[in-house]
PDB file of C-alpha atoms in Angstrom:
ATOM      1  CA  UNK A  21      23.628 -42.762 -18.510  1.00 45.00           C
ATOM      2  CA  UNK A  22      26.079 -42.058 -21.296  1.00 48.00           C
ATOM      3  CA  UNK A  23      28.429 -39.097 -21.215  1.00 48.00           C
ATOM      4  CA  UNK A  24      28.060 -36.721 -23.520  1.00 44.00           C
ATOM      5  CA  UNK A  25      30.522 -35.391 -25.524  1.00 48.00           C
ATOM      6  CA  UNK A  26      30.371 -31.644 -26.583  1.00 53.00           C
ATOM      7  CA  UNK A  27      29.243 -30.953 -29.703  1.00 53.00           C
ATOM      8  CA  UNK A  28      32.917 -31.469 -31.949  1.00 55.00           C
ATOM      9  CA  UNK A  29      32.515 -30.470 -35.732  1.00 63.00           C
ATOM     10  CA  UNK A  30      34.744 -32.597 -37.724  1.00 71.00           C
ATOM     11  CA  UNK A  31      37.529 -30.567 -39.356  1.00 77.00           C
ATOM     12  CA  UNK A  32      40.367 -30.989 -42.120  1.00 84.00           C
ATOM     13  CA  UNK A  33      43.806 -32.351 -40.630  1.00 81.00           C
ATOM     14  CA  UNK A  34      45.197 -28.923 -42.276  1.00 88.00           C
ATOM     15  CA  UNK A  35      42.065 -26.978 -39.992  1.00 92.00           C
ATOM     16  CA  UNK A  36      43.149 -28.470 -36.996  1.00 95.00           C
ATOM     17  CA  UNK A  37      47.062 -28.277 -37.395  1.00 96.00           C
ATOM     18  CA  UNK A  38      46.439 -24.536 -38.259  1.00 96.00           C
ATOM     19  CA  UNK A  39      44.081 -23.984 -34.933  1.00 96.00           C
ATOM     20  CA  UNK A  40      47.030 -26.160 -32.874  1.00 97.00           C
ATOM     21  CA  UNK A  41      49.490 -23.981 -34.347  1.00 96.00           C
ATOM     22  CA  UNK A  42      48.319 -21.088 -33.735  1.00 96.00           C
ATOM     23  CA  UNK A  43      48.048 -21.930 -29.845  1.00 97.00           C
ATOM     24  CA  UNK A  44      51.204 -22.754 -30.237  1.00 95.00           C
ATOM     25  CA  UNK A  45      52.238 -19.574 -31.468  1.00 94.00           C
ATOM     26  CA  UNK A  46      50.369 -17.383 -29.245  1.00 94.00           C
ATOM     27  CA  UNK A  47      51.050 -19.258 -25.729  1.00 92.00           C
ATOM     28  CA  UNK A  48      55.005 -18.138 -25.545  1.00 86.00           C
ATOM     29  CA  UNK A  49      55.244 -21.080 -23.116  1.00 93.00           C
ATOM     30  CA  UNK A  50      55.436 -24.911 -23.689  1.00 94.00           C
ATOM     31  CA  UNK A  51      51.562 -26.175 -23.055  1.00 96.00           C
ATOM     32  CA  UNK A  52      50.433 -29.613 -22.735  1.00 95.00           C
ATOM     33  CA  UNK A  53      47.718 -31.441 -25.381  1.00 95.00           C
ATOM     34  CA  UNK A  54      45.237 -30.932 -22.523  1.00 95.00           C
ATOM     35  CA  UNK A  55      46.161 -27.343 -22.166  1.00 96.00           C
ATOM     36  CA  UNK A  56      46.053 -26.819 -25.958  1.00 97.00           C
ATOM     37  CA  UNK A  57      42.286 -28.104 -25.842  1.00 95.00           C
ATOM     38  CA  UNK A  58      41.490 -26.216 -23.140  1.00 96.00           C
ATOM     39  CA  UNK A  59      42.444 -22.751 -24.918  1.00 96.00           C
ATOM     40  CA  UNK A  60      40.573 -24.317 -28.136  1.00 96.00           C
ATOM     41  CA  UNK A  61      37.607 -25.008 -26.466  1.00 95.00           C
ATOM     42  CA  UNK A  62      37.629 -21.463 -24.527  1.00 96.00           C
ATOM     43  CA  UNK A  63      37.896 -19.729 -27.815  1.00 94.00           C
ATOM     44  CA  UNK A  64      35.010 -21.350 -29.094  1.00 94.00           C
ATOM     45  CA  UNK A  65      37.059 -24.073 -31.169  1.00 93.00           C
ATOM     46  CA  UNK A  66      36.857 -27.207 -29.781  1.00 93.00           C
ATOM     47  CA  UNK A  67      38.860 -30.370 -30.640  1.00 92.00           C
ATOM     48  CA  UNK A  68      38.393 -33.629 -29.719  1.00 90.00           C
ATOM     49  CA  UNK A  69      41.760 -35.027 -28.226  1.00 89.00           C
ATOM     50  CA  UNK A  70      42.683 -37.323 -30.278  1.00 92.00           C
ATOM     51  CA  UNK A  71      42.835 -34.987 -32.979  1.00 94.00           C
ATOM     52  CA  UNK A  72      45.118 -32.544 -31.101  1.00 95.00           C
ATOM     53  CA  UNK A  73      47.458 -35.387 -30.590  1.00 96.00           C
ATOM     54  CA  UNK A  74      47.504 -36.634 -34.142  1.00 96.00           C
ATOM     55  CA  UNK A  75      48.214 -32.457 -35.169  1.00 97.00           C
ATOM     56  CA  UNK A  76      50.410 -32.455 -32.697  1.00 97.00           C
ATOM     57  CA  UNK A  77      52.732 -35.191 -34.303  1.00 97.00           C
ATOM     58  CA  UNK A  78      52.085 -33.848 -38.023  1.00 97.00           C
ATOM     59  CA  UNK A  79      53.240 -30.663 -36.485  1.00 97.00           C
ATOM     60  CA  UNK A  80      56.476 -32.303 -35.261  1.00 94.00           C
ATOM     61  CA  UNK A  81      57.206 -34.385 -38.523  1.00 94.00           C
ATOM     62  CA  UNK A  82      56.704 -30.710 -40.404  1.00 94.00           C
ATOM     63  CA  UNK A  83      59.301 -29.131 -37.753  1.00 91.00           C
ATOM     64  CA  UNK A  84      56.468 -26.385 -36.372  1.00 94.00           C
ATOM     65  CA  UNK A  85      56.655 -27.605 -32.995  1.00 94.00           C
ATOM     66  CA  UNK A  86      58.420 -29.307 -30.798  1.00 92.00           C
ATOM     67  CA  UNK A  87      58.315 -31.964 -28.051  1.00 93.00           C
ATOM     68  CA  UNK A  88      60.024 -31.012 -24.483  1.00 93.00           C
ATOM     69  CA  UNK A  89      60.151 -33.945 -22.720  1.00 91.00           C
ATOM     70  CA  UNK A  90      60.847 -33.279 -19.726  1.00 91.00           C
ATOM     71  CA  UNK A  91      57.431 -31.067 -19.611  1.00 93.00           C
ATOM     72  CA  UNK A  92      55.282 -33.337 -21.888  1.00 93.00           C
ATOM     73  CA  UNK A  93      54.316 -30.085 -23.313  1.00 95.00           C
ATOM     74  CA  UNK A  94      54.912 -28.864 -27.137  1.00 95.00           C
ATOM     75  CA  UNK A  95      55.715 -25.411 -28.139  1.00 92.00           C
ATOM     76  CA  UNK A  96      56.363 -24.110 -31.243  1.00 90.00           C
ATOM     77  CA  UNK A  97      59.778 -24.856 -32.967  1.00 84.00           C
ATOM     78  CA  UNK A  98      62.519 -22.126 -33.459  1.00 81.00           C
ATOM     79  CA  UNK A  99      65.231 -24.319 -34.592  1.00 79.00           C
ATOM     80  CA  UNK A 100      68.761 -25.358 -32.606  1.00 79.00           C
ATOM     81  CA  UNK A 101      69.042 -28.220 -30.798  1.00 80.00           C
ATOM     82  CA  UNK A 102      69.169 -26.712 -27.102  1.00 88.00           C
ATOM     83  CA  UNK A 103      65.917 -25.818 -25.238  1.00 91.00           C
ATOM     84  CA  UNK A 104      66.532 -23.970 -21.908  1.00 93.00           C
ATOM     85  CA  UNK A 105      62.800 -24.041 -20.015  1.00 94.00           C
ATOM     86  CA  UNK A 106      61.486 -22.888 -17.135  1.00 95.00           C
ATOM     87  CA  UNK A 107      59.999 -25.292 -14.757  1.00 94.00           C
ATOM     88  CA  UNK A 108      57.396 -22.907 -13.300  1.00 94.00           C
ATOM     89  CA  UNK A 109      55.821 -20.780 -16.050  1.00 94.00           C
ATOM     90  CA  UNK A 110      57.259 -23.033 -18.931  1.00 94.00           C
ATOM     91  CA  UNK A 111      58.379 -20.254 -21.146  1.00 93.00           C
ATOM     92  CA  UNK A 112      60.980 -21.298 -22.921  1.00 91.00           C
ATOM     93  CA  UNK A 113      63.760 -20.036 -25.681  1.00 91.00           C
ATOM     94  CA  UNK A 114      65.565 -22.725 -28.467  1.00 88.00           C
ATOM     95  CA  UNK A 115      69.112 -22.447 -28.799  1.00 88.00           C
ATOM     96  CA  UNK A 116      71.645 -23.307 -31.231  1.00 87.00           C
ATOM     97  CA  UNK A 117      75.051 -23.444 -31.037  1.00 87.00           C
ATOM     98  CA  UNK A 118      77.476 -24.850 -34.190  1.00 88.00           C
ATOM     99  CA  UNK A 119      80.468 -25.350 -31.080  1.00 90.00           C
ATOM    100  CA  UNK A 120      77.939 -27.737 -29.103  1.00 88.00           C
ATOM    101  CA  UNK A 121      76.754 -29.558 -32.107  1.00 87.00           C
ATOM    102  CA  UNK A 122      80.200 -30.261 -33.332  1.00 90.00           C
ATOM    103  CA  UNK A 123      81.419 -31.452 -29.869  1.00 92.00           C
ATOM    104  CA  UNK A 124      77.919 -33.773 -29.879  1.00 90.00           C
ATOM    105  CA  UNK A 125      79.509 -35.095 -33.131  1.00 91.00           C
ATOM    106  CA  UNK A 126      82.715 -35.685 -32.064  1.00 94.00           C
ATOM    107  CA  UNK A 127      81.521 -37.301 -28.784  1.00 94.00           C
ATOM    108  CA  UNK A 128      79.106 -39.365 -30.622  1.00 94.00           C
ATOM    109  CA  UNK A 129      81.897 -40.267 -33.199  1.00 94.00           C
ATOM    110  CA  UNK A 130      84.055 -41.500 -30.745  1.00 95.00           C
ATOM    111  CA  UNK A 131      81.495 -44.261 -29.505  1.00 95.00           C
ATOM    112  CA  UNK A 132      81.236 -44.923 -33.228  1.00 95.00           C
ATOM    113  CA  UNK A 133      77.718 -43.400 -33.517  1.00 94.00           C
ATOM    114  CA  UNK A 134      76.717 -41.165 -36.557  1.00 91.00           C
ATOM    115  CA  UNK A 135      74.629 -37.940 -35.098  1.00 86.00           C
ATOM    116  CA  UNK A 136      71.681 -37.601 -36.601  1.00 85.00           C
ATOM    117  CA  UNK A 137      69.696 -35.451 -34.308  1.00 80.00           C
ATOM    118  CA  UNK A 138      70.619 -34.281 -30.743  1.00 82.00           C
ATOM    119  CA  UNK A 139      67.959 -32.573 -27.997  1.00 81.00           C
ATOM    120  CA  UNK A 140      69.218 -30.892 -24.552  1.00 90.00           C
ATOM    121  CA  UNK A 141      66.307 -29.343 -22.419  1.00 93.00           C
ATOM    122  CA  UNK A 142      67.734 -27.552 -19.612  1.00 94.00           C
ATOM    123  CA  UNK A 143      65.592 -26.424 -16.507  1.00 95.00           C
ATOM    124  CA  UNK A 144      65.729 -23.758 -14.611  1.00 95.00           C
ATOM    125  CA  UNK A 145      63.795 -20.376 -13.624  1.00 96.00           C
ATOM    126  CA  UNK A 146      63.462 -17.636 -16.095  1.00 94.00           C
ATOM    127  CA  UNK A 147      63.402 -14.079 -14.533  1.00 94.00           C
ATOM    128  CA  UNK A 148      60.448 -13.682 -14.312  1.00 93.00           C
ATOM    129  CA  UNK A 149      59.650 -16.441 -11.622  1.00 93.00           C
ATOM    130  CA  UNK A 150      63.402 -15.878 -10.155  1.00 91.00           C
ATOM    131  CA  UNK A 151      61.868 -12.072  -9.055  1.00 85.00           C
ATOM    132  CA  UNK A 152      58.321 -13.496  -7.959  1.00 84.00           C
ATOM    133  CA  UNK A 153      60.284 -15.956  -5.604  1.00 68.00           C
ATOM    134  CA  UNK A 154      63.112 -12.601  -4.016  1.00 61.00           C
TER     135      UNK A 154
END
């Protein structure tokens, strides 16, 4: 018997990108494609998959969100080239810092590489989890 796939309307690339965004927005924490269809779906927008994951790299060309590797989980994009994360609850904040992007220059420079872009994602515990865990 074939499986049946919920009833998915199709949408405008611009429709989904704005429903994926605003996820992104509202979620404070980095949330995986599966997690991002999951909220969709619960709030009575559902996406088909493939969809999220082709918003999801329109959303990254267009610098709205942002890829943390480490998690395989996107979150929205606030700019600086630092990402400290927190490996429980995935909140996150973006950081930037003109001293650590000139030493990445420099460091770069040295090797005889031009910087073009640079990402650091740094894990840890936010407070929040660091008090559950006292």
């Amino acid at each position: 018997m074939p499986r049946m796939m919920p009833n998915l309307q199709r949408r405008a690339p611009f429709a989904v990108d704005a429903l994926v965004l605003h996820v992104a927005r509202t979620a404070n924490r980095a949330l995986s494609a599966k997690a991002i269809s999951q909220r969709l779906a619960a709030s009575g927008e559902p996406v088909a998959p493939m969809q999220i994951y082709r918003s999801l790299h329109r959303l990254q060309c267009e610098g709205k969100v942002r890829r943390i590797e480490c998690l395989n989980a996107f979150c929205c994009d606030h700019g600086g080239e630092l990402v400290v994360f927190c490996s429980d609850c995935h909140a996150f904040v973006c950081l930037e810092d003109e001293e650590l992007r000139a030493s990445l220059a420099d460091m770069s420079g040295h090797l005889g590489y031009q910087l073009n872009r640079s990402i650091i994602e740094i894990a840890g515990t936010c407070p929040d989890c660091a008090g559950r865990t006292r």
